[in-house]
Structure formats: C-alpha cells, structure tokens
Coordinates of C-alpha atoms in Angstrom, one line a residue:
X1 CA -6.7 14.4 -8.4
X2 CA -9.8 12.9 -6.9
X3 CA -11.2 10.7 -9.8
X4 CA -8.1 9.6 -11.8
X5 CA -5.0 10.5 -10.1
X6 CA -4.5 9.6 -6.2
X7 CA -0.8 8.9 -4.2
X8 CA -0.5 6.1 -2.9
X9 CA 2.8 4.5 -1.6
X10 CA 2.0 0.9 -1.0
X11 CA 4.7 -2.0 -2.3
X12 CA 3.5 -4.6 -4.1
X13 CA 5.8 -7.4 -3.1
X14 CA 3.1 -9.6 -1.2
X15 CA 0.6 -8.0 -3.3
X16 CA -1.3 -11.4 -3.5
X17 CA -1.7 -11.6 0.0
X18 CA -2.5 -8.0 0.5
X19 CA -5.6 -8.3 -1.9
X20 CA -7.1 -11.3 -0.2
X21 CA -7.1 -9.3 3.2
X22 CA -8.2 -6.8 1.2
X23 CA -10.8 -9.0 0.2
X24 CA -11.6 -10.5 3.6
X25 CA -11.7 -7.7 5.4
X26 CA -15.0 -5.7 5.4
X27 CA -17.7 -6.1 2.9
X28 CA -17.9 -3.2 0.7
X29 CA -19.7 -2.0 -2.7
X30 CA -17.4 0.7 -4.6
X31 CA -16.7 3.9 -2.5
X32 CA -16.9 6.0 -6.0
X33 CA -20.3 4.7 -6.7
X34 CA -22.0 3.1 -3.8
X35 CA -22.8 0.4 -6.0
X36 CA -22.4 -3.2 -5.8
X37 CA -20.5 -5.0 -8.4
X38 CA -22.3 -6.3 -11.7
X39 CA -20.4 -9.1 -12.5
X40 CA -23.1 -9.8 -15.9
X41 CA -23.3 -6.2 -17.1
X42 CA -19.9 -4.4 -16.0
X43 CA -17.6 -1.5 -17.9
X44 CA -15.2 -4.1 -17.8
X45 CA -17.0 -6.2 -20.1
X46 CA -17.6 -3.4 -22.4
X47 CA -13.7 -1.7 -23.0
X48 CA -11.6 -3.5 -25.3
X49 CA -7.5 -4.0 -24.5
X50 CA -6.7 -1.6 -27.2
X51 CA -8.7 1.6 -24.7
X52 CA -6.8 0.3 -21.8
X53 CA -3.5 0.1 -22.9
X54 CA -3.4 3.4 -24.8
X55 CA -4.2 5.0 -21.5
X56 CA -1.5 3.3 -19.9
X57 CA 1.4 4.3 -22.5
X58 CA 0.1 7.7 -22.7
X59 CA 0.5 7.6 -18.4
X60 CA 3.6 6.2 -18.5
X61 CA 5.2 8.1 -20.8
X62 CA 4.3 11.4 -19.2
X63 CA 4.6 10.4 -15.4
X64 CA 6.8 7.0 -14.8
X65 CA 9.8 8.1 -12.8
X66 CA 11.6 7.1 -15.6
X67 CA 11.8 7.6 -18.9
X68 CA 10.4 5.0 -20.8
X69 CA 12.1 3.1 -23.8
X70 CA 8.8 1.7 -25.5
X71 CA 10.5 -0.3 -28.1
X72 CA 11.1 -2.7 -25.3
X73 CA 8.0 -2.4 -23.6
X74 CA 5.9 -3.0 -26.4
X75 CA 7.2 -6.2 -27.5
X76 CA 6.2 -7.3 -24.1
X77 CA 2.9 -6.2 -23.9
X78 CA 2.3 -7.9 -26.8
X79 CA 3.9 -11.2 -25.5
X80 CA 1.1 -11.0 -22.8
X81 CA -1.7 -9.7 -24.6
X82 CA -1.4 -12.6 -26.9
X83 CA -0.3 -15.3 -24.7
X84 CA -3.5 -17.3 -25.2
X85 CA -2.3 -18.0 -29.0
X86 CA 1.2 -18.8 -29.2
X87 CA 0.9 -18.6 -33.2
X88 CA 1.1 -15.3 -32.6
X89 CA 4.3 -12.7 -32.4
X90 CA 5.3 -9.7 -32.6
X91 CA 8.5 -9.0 -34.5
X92 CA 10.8 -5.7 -34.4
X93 CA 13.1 -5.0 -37.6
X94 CA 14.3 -2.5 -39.6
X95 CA 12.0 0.4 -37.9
X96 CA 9.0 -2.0 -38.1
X97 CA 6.8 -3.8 -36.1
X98 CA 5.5 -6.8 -37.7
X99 CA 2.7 -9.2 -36.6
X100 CA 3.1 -12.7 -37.2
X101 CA 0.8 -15.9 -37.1
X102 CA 2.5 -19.4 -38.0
X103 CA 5.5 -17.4 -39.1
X104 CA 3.7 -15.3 -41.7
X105 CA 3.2 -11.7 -41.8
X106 CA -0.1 -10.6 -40.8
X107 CA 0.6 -6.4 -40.3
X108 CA 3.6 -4.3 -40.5
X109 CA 3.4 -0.9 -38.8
X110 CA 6.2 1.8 -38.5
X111 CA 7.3 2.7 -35.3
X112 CA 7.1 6.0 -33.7
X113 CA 10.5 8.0 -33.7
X114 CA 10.2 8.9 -30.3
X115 CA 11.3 5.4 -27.9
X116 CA 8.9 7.6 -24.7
X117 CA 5.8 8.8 -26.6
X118 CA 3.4 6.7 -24.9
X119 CA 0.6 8.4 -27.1
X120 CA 2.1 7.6 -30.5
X121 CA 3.4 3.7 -28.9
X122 CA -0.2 3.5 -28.0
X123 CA -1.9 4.1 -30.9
X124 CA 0.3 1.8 -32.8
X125 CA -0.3 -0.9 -30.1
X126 CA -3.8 -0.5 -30.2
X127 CA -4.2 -0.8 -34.0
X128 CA -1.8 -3.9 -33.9
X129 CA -4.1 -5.6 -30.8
X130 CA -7.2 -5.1 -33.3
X131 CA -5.6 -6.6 -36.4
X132 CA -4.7 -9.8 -34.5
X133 CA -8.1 -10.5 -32.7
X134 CA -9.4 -10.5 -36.3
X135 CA -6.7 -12.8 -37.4
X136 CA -7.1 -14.9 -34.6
X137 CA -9.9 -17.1 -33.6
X138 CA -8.3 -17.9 -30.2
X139 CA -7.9 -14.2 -29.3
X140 CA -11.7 -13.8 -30.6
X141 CA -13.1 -16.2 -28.1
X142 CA -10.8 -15.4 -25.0
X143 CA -11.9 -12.9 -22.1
X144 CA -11.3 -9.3 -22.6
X145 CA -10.5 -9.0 -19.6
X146 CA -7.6 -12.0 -19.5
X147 CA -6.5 -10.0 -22.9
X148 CA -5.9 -7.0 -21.0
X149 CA -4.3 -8.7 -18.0
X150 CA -2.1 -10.5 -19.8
X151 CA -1.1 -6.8 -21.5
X152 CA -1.2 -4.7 -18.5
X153 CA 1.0 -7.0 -16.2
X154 CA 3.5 -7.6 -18.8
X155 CA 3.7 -4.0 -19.2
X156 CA 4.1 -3.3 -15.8
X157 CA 6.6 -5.7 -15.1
X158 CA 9.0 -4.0 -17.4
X159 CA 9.0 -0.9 -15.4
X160 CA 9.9 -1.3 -11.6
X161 CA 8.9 -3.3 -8.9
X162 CA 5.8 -1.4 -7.4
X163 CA 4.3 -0.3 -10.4
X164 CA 1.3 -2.7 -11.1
X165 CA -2.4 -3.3 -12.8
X166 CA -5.1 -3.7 -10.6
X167 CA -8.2 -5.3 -12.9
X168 CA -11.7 -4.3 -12.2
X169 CA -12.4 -6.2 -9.0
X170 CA -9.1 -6.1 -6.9
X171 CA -9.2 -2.0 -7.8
X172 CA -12.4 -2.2 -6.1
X173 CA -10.8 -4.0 -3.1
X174 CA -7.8 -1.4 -3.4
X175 CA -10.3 1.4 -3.3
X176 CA -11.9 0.2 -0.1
X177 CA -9.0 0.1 1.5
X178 CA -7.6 3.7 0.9
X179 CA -11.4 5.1 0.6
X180 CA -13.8 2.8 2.8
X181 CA -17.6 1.9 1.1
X182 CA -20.7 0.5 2.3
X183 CA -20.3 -2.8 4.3
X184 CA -21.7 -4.3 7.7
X185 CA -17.9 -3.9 9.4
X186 CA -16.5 -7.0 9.8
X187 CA -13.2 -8.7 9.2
X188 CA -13.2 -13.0 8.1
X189 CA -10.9 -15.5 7.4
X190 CA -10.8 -18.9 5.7
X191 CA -9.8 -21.7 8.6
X192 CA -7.9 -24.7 7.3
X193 CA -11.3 -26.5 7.9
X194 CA -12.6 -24.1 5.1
X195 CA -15.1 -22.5 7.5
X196 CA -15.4 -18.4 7.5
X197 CA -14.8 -17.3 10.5
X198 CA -14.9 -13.9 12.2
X199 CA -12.0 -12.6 13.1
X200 CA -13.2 -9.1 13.8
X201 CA -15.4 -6.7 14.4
X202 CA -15.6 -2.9 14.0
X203 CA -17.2 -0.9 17.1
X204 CA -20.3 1.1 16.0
X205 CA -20.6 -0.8 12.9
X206 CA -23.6 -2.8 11.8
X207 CA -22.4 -5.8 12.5
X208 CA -21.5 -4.8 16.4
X209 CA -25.1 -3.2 16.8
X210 CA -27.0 -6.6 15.3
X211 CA -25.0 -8.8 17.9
X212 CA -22.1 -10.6 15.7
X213 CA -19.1 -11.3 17.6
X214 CA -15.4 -12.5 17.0
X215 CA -15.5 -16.4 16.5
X216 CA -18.8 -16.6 14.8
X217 CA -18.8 -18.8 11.9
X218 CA -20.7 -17.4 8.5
X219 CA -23.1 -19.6 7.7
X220 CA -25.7 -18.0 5.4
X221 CA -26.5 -14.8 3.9
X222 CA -30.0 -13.1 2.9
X223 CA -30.4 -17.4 3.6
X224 CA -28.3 -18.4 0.8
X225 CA -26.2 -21.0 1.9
X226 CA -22.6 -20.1 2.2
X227 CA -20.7 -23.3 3.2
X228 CA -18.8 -24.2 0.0
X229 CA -18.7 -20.8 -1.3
X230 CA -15.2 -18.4 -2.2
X231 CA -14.1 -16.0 0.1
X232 CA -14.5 -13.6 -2.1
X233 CA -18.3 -14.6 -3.1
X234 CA -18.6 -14.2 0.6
X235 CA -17.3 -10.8 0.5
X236 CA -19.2 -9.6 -2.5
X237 CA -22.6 -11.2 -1.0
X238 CA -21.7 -8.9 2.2
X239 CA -21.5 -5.7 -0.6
X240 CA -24.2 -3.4 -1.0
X241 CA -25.9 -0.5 -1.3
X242 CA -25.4 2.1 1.7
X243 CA -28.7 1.6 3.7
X244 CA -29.4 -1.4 2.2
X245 CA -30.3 -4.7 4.3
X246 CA -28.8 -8.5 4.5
X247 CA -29.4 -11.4 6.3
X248 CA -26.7 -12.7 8.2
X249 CA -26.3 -15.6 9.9
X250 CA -23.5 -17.0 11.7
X251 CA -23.0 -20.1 14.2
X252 CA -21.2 -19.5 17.0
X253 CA -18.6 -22.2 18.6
X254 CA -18.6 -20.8 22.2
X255 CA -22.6 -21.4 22.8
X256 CA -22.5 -25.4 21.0
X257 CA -22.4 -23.8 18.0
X258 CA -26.0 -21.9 18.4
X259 CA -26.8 -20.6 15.3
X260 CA -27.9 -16.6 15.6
X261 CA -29.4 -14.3 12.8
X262 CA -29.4 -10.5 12.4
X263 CA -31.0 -8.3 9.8
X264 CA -28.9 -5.1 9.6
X265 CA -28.5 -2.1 7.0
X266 CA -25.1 -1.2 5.1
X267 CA -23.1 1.8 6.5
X268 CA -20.1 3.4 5.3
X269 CA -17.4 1.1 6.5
X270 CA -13.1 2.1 6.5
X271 CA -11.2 -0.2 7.9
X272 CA -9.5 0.1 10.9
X273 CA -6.3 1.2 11.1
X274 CA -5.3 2.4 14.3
X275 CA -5.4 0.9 17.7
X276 CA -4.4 2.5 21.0
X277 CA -3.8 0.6 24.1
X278 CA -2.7 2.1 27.6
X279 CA 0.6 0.6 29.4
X280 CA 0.6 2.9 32.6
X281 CA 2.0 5.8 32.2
X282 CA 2.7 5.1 28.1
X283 CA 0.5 5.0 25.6
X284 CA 0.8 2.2 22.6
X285 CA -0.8 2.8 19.3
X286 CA -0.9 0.8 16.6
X287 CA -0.9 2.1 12.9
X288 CA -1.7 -0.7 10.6
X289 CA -2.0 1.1 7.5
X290 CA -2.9 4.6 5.9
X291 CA -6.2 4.8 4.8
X292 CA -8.2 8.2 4.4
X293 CA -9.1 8.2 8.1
X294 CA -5.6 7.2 9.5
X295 CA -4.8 10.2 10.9
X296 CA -8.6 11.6 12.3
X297 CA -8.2 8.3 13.9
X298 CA -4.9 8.5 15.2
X299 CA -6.0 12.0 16.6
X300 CA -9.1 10.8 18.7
X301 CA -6.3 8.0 20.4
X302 CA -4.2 10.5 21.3
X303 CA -6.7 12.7 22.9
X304 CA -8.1 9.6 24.6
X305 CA -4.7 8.7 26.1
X306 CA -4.1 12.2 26.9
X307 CA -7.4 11.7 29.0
X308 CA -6.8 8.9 30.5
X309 CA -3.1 9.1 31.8
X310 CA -2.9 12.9 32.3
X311 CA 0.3 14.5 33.9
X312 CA 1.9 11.1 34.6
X313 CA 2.4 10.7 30.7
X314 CA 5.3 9.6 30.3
X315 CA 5.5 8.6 26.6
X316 CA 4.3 7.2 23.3
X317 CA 4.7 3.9 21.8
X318 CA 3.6 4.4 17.8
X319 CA 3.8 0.7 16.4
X320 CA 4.3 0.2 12.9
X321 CA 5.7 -3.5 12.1
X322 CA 4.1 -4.5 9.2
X323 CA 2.7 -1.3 8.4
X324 CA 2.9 -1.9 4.5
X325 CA 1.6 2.1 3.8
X326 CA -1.3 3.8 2.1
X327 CA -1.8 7.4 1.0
X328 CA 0.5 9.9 1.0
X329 CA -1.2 13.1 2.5
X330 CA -2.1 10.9 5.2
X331 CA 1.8 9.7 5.9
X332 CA 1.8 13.5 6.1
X333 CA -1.3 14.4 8.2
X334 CA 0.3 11.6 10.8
X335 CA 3.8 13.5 10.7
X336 CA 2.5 17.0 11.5
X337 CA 0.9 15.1 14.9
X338 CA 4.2 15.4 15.8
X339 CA 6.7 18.2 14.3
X340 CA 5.4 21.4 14.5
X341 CA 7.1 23.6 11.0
X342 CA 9.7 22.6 9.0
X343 CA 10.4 19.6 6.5
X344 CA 8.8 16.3 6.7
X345 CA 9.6 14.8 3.6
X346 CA 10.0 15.8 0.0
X347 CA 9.6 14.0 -3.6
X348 CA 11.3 14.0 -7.1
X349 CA 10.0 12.7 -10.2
X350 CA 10.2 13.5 -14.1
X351 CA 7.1 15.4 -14.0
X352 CA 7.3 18.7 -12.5
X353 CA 3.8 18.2 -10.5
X354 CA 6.0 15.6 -8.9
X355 CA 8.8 17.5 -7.5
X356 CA 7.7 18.9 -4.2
X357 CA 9.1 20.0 -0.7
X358 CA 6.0 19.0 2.6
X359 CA 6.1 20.9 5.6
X360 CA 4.3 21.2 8.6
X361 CA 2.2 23.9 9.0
X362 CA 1.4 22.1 12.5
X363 CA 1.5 24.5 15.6
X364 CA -0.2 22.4 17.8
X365 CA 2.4 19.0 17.6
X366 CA 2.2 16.5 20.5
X367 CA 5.5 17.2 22.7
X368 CA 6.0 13.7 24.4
X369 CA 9.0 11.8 23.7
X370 CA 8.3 8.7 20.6
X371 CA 9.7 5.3 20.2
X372 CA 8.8 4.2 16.8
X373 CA 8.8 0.3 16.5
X374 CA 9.6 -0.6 12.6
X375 CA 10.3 -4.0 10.9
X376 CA 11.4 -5.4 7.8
X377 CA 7.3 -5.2 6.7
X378 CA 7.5 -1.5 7.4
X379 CA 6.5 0.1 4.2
X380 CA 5.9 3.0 1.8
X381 CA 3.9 5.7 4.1
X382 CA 5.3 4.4 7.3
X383 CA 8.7 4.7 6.5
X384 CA 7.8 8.6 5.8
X385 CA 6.6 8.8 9.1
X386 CA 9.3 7.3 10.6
X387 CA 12.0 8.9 8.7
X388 CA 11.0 12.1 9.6
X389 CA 10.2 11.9 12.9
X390 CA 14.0 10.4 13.0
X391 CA 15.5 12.7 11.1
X392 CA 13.8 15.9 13.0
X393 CA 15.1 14.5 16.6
X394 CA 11.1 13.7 17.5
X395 CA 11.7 10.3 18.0
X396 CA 13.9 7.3 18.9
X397 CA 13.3 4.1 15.9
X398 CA 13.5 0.9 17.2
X399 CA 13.2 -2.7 15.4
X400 CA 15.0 -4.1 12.7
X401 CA 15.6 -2.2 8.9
X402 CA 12.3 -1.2 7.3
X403 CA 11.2 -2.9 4.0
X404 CA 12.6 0.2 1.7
X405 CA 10.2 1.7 -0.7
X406 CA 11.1 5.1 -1.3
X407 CA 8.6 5.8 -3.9
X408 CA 5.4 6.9 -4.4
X409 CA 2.8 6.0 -7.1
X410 CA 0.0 8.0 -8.8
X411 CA -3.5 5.8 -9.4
X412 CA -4.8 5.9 -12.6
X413 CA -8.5 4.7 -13.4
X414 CA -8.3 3.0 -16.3
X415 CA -11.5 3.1 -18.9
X416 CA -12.4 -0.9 -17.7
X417 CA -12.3 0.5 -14.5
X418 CA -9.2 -1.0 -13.2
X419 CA -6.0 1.1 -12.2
X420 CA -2.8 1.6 -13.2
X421 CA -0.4 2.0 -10.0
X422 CA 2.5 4.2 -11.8
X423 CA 5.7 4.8 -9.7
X424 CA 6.3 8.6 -10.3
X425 CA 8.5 10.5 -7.8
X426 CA 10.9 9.1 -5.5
X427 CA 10.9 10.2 -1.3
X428 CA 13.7 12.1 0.4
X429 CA 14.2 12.2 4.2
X430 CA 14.5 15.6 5.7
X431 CA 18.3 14.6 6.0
X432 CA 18.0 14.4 1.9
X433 CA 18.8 10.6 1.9
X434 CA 16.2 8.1 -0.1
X435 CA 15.6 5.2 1.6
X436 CA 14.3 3.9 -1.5
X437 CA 15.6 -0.4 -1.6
X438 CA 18.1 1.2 1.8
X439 CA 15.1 1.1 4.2
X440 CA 15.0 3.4 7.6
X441 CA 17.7 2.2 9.8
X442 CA 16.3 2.0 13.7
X443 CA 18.5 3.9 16.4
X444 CA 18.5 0.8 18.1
X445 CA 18.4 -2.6 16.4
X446 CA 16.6 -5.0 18.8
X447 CA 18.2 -8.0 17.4
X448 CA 21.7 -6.7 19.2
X449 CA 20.4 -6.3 22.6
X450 CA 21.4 -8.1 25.2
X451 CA 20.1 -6.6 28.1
X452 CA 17.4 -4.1 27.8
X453 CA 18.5 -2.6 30.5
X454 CA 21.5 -1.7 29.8
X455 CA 20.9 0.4 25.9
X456 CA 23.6 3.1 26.2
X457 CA 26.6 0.7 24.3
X458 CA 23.9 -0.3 21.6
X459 CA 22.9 3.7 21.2
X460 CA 27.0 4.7 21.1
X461 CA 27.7 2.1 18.7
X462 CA 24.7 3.3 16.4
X463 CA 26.1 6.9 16.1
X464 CA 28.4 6.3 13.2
X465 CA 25.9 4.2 11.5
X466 CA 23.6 6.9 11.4
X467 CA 25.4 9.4 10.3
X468 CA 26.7 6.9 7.2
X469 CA 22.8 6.1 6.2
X470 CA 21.7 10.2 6.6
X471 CA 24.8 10.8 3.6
X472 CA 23.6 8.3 1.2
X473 CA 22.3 9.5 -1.9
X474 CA 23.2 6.7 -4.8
X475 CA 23.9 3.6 -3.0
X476 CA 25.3 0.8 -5.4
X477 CA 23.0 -2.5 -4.9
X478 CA 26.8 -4.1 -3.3
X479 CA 26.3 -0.8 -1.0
X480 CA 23.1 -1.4 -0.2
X481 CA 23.1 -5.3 0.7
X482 CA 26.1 -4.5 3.1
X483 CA 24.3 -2.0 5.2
X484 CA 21.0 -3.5 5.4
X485 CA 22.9 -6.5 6.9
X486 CA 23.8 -4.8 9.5
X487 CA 20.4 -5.0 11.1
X488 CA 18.5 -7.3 8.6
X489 CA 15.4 -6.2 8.4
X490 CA 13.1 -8.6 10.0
X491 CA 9.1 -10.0 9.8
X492 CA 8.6 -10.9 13.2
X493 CA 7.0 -8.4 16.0
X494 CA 8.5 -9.4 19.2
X495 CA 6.6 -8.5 22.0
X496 CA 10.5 -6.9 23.5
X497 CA 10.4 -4.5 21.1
X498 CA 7.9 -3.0 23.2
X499 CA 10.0 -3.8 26.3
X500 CA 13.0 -1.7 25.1
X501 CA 10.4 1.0 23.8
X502 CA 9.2 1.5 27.5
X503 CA 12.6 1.1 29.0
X504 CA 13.4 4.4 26.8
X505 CA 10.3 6.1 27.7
X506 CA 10.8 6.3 31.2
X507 CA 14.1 6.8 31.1
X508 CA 14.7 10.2 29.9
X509 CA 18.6 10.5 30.2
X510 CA 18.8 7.6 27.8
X511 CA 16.3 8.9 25.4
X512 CA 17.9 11.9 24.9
X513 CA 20.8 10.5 24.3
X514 CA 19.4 8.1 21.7
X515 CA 17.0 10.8 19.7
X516 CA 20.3 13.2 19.8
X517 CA 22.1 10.4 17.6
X518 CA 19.7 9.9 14.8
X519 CA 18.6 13.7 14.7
X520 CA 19.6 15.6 11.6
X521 CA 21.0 19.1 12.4
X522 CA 18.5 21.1 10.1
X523 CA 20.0 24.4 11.0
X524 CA 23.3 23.0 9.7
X525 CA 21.8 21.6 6.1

C-alpha cells in the first residue's frame, strides 16, 4: 500500500487551518516525484470528473466503514458537481435517474439494483456528468477541477466526518507532511502586517547551513520580489527539485532590518515533529504529529536524554496537546518504545484487510515511569498512543478529554492526482473500548486540581470513572456528551500540566497509585 493506499488517522475538523500550516511550513516539491508542481501543464488539468468519481464510488463501496446507500449519495454528488449551473438537476423516480435543464428531461438512466455497488453507481454517474457538460454551456466553460471539487466534497460529506477530498495541491501539502520532499527547511507565517516571517528553522537543513534565522522576514526569491505575494506562492517558489538551487533573501528586524542573501541547494526536508527538552532529572518531549520519521526521531531523543541525565532519571514527560495524528504504523512504532509484547491497539472495518489485532514485538521497551499530557486537540494517532500506554498500566494521562477520533482512513490517489481520505476501520483500546466521538479520559483531569501537591483525592475519585469509560462499547450520543463533561476536553496547554506531570514523576508512591487506576488487567480480559 505504498502508491494508492496509506493509513492515515488525522481528523479533519480544522482541516482549513491544518492545510495552511501545511502549506507554511517547509517548502517542498512532491515526495512521490521530486518534482515541482506544473500549475500550466498538470494531470489535473488532463482527468475529467467522470475518472475521478468512478474511482471514488468504486473505493467507497468496497472499503467505507459503512455500507454505502448510493441512491442518496448520488443525488448529492450531482448537486455539487453541477452547482455552477443551477438549470441543472438530477431527479430520482420510479428506478430512474433523470437529468434535467430548465425542468426538461435531458437523460434518463436506470439505476443499479445494488444501493453499495460503487462500480455500477459510478459508471452511471460518470455517463450522467458527460451528458450534462454537453448540454450545458456553463458546465463546458467551468474548471475541471471546481467540477470535481464540487463532486468529491459533496460526496464526502454524506459519509462521516473525517472522510474528505484532498484536490491536487493540498494532497501535495498532505503528502509532505506524512512523507517529507525536497525543501530548504524552514517554517513561515503571515504577520497581521502581511509580511512572511520566519518562524522556524530545521537544524541541518539548508536553510540553517546558508545562515537564515527565526525572525527573518522573506523578501525575495531567485530575486523575484515577494512582498505582495500568497503564502502559498511563497511556498511553491521555495519548491524544487532535490539538489536544485534558490535565491533567498530575507531582512532581518534584529540588525535594522539588514537585508542578507543565501544561495542554497534543496534537500529532503520532513517536518519536525518531535522536540525533547531536559527538566532535571525528567525528560519532556514533545510529539507534534506522526509523520514517517516520528518515531526514528522520538528514538534519537530518548537516547539523548538517556545520555544526558543517566541514573538520576527519574521520568518522562511525552506531550501531546494538540497532537492532531498522522500515520498509523507510526502511532504504532511510538507505542512499542514503551510496551514490550502484547496488544497495543486493534481495528475493525467492513473489509476484512481492515480487521486486525497490533502487538508489540518490542523487547527492548523504555522502563521509566510516563505522564502523558493530552488535550481536547489530541487526535487520531495520539490518542492510540495514549490509550494504550493507559490501558497497559505504562503510563499515567493527564490533561483534559482528548478530541475522539477513533478511526482510521485509507488514502486513495485519485487519477487527477488528488486523494480520497476514506474512513475504513474503526480503533479499539487494548481494554476493547473505542474512543471513537468518547475521546481518552486522563487519570487526572488538570482542570480539578487544586493543589498539585496534594493528587491522591483527584486519583481516588478517578477510579470509578475509569473503569466506566474502559466498558463502553456503544455509547448513545446523550451517553457520550455526559461523560465528556466530566472533564471537557480543552484547547489550551497550560504550562501546570507539566507541573503535576513532574509532581508524579518524582513521586513514585503516587504514581503507582495513579497508573494502577487506569490499567486494564489484561490477564483478566
């Protein structure tokens, strides 16, 4: 499942805002290719609605978690395929599916007998989206690619809440970020003044070696002026061929705004997504996402606190507010850091490629004693990681209720080269609960402590709790609401999160007592 199919668990709530970090963060050309985009000669350009969308029935009838009822679906597709012409409709009667313009029949077609055959749905769809181009003169002249938006999102929407279309250029964006690609390893940001600014830069990376630092303003590239330009114009300028050269040059504020130029060549750029910091005898690492080198990366921190606190290590801090997840077999990779054999999570979908059990085949887990730090923007893969970790007694969870998205999707390159982002399995905990919509429930909600220095009430009174979410299996949406109001989930990341975190750490009566409560008795099950 390299080229078409890859697992992703990512929701797409704030998918706006995820895409323009996406698109901000480090230049890249497509990972698949190591090409830069072609916005005047692309596949795109070249693959009609009708190709795309008969991949995506096909797709969704043989993998969706559920089982599709098409005759709803395709009436919407059509609504958003031809929304640039509101003469035309689609009509269902009697068995048929009729086209209309100005309230006259243009094309009756019989539908399929089977509601979930995506390949017969398709086909029909696809010969009714060619008939009404040619009978309108509005859908001739309109973008192929707004035609196939329109389609794909209305489509979508009529399935669940994180399956999506991603069109040529944000799947380009989407593939950088699970992937990585050529780029000169830098993060920017619009200001309110409308000025790109820096806001990071990767060590090692091109951009580090030519002298560019955080706070530089962009100013040209390869001397093309860049003042009044899009972000993501910016982005794509940046984009390149792998050993390729650009011109970058940047003003920056702390020297009188000095204006300073470098010349460097494109590497293979993945974003960062892990960041370790020492706190005496604890170690604090960040996980801001899972990308494909999440967990290499998470490995190298660990050896490097290892190294530099030695025997007086007293615990680890892993940090995953507003982790919103990434790909699955790296939500795995990061669990087996830490439970050596048995379950770590397991999946169930309508396909049977879908329906598996993950263990650890780690022998080699790190032993220290874990406070997980979750929020309400805790997501997808890092809710695996910190359900299991919960559930297997490896670690004590404290925040607020994670976001809940308890599925996984499969990516799907579409023939334009966009994807398809299909939910197709749903997660279980080790405990056998779905968090899916429920979220991870901390062993400690932060909100509801007084004094950090006195836990042990807050960790008796979570015990019951605990043992309620670990039994859930179909939660009623009533259900659901009350329990997740019990410790609303929340977006901020207080800085006493990682107070009570440390408090546990080094306190190892107490954290004992609080890993002991969310622990799931595997022997038992």
């Amino acid at each position: 499942m390299v080229s078409l199919f890859r697992q992703v668990l990512r929701p797409t709530l704030s998918h706006v805002a995820t895409a323009l970090v996406a698109a901000s963060l480090v230049a890249s050309c497509d990972p698949s290719t190591g090409n830069p985009p072609s916005p005047g000669d692309n596949q795109a350009n070249r693959v009609g609605v009708e190709r795309v969308v008969m991949t995506a029935y096909r797709a969704i009838g043989d993998r969706h978690l559920y089982e599709p009822d098409f005759r709803k679906i395709s009436l919407e597709t059509y609504r958003g395929f031809a929304a640039p012409d509101p003469a035309m409709s689609l009509v269902s009667t009697d068995g048929n599916l009729t086209v209309m313009r100005d309230g006259k029949a243009v094309v009756t077609r019989p539908v399929p007998g089977n509601p979930s055959d995506g390949r017969a749905w398709g086909s029909v769809m696809a010969d009714l989206f060619t008939t009404s181009i040619a009978a309108s003169p509005t859908l001739q002249q309109a973008d192929r690619q707004a035609l196939t938006k329109g389609a794909m999102d209305a489509t979508t929407k009529q399935l669940d809440r994180n399956t999506r279309y991603a069109d040529p250029e944000d799947a380009r964006d989407d593939r950088f970020q699970r992937d990585g690609g050529g780029g000169i390893g830098i993060t920017v940001e619009r200001t309110p003044e409308k000025r790109t600014v820096i806001r990071a830069v990767q060590p090692d990376s091109p951009a580090s070696r030519g002298g560019i630092l955080p706070g530089d303003l962009i100013v040209s590239i390869d001397s093309e002026p860049m003042a009044d330009r899009p972000l993501t114009d910016i982005v794509h300028k940046l984009r390149g061929v792998v050993g390729a050269s650009v011109l970058l040059t940047v003003a920056r504020p702390s020297d009188a705004d000095k204006e300073v130029s470098a010349t460097m060549k494109r590497s293979r750029i993945i974003p960062t997504t892990v960041e370790y910091e020492r706190h005496g005898d604890v170690a604090l690492i960040r996980l801001m996402g899972f990308n494909s080198a999440t967990d290499e990366s998470l490995h190298n921190a660990l050896d490097k606190a290892r190294n530099e606190i030695g025997r007086d290590f007293a615990g680890l801090i892993i940090d995953m507010r507003g982790n919103r997840g990434g790909l699955l077999d790296q939500a795995q990779d990061v669990a087996e850091e830490f439970i050596s054999g048995g379950p770590i999570f397991a999946t169930q979908g309508r396909h049977p490629d879908s329906q598996r059990v993950y263990r650890s085949s780690s022998s080699k887990a790190v032993t220290v004693p874990i406070v997980v730090l979750v929020n309400g923007n805790s997501a997808s893969a890092a809710e695996i990681v910190a359900a299991a970790l919960q559930d297997r007694g490896r670690a004590v969870i404290v925040g607020t209720t994670s976001y809940g998205k308890g599925t996984v999707q499969t990516v799907l390159r579409m023939p334009n080269e966009g994807e398809l982002i299909l939910t197709w399995s749903r997660l279980l905990a080790p405990s056998g609960y779905t968090w899916n919509e429920l979220g991870v429930m901390p062993n400690i909600c932060t909100a509801k402590v007084g004094d950090v220095n006195k836990l042990g009430p807050e960790i008796d009174a979570s015990r019951s709790l605990l043992n309620r979410w670990h039994a859930e299996r179909e939660p009623t949406p009533d259900e659901v609401a009350r329990m997740r109001a019990i410790c609303p989930p929340g977006e901020d990341a207080p800085e006493r999160d990682v107070e009570i975190a440390s408090r546990m750490l080094r306190d190892p009566v107490l954290y004992a007592q609080a890993v002991k409560m969310g622990a799931v008795d595997q022997a038992a099950r």
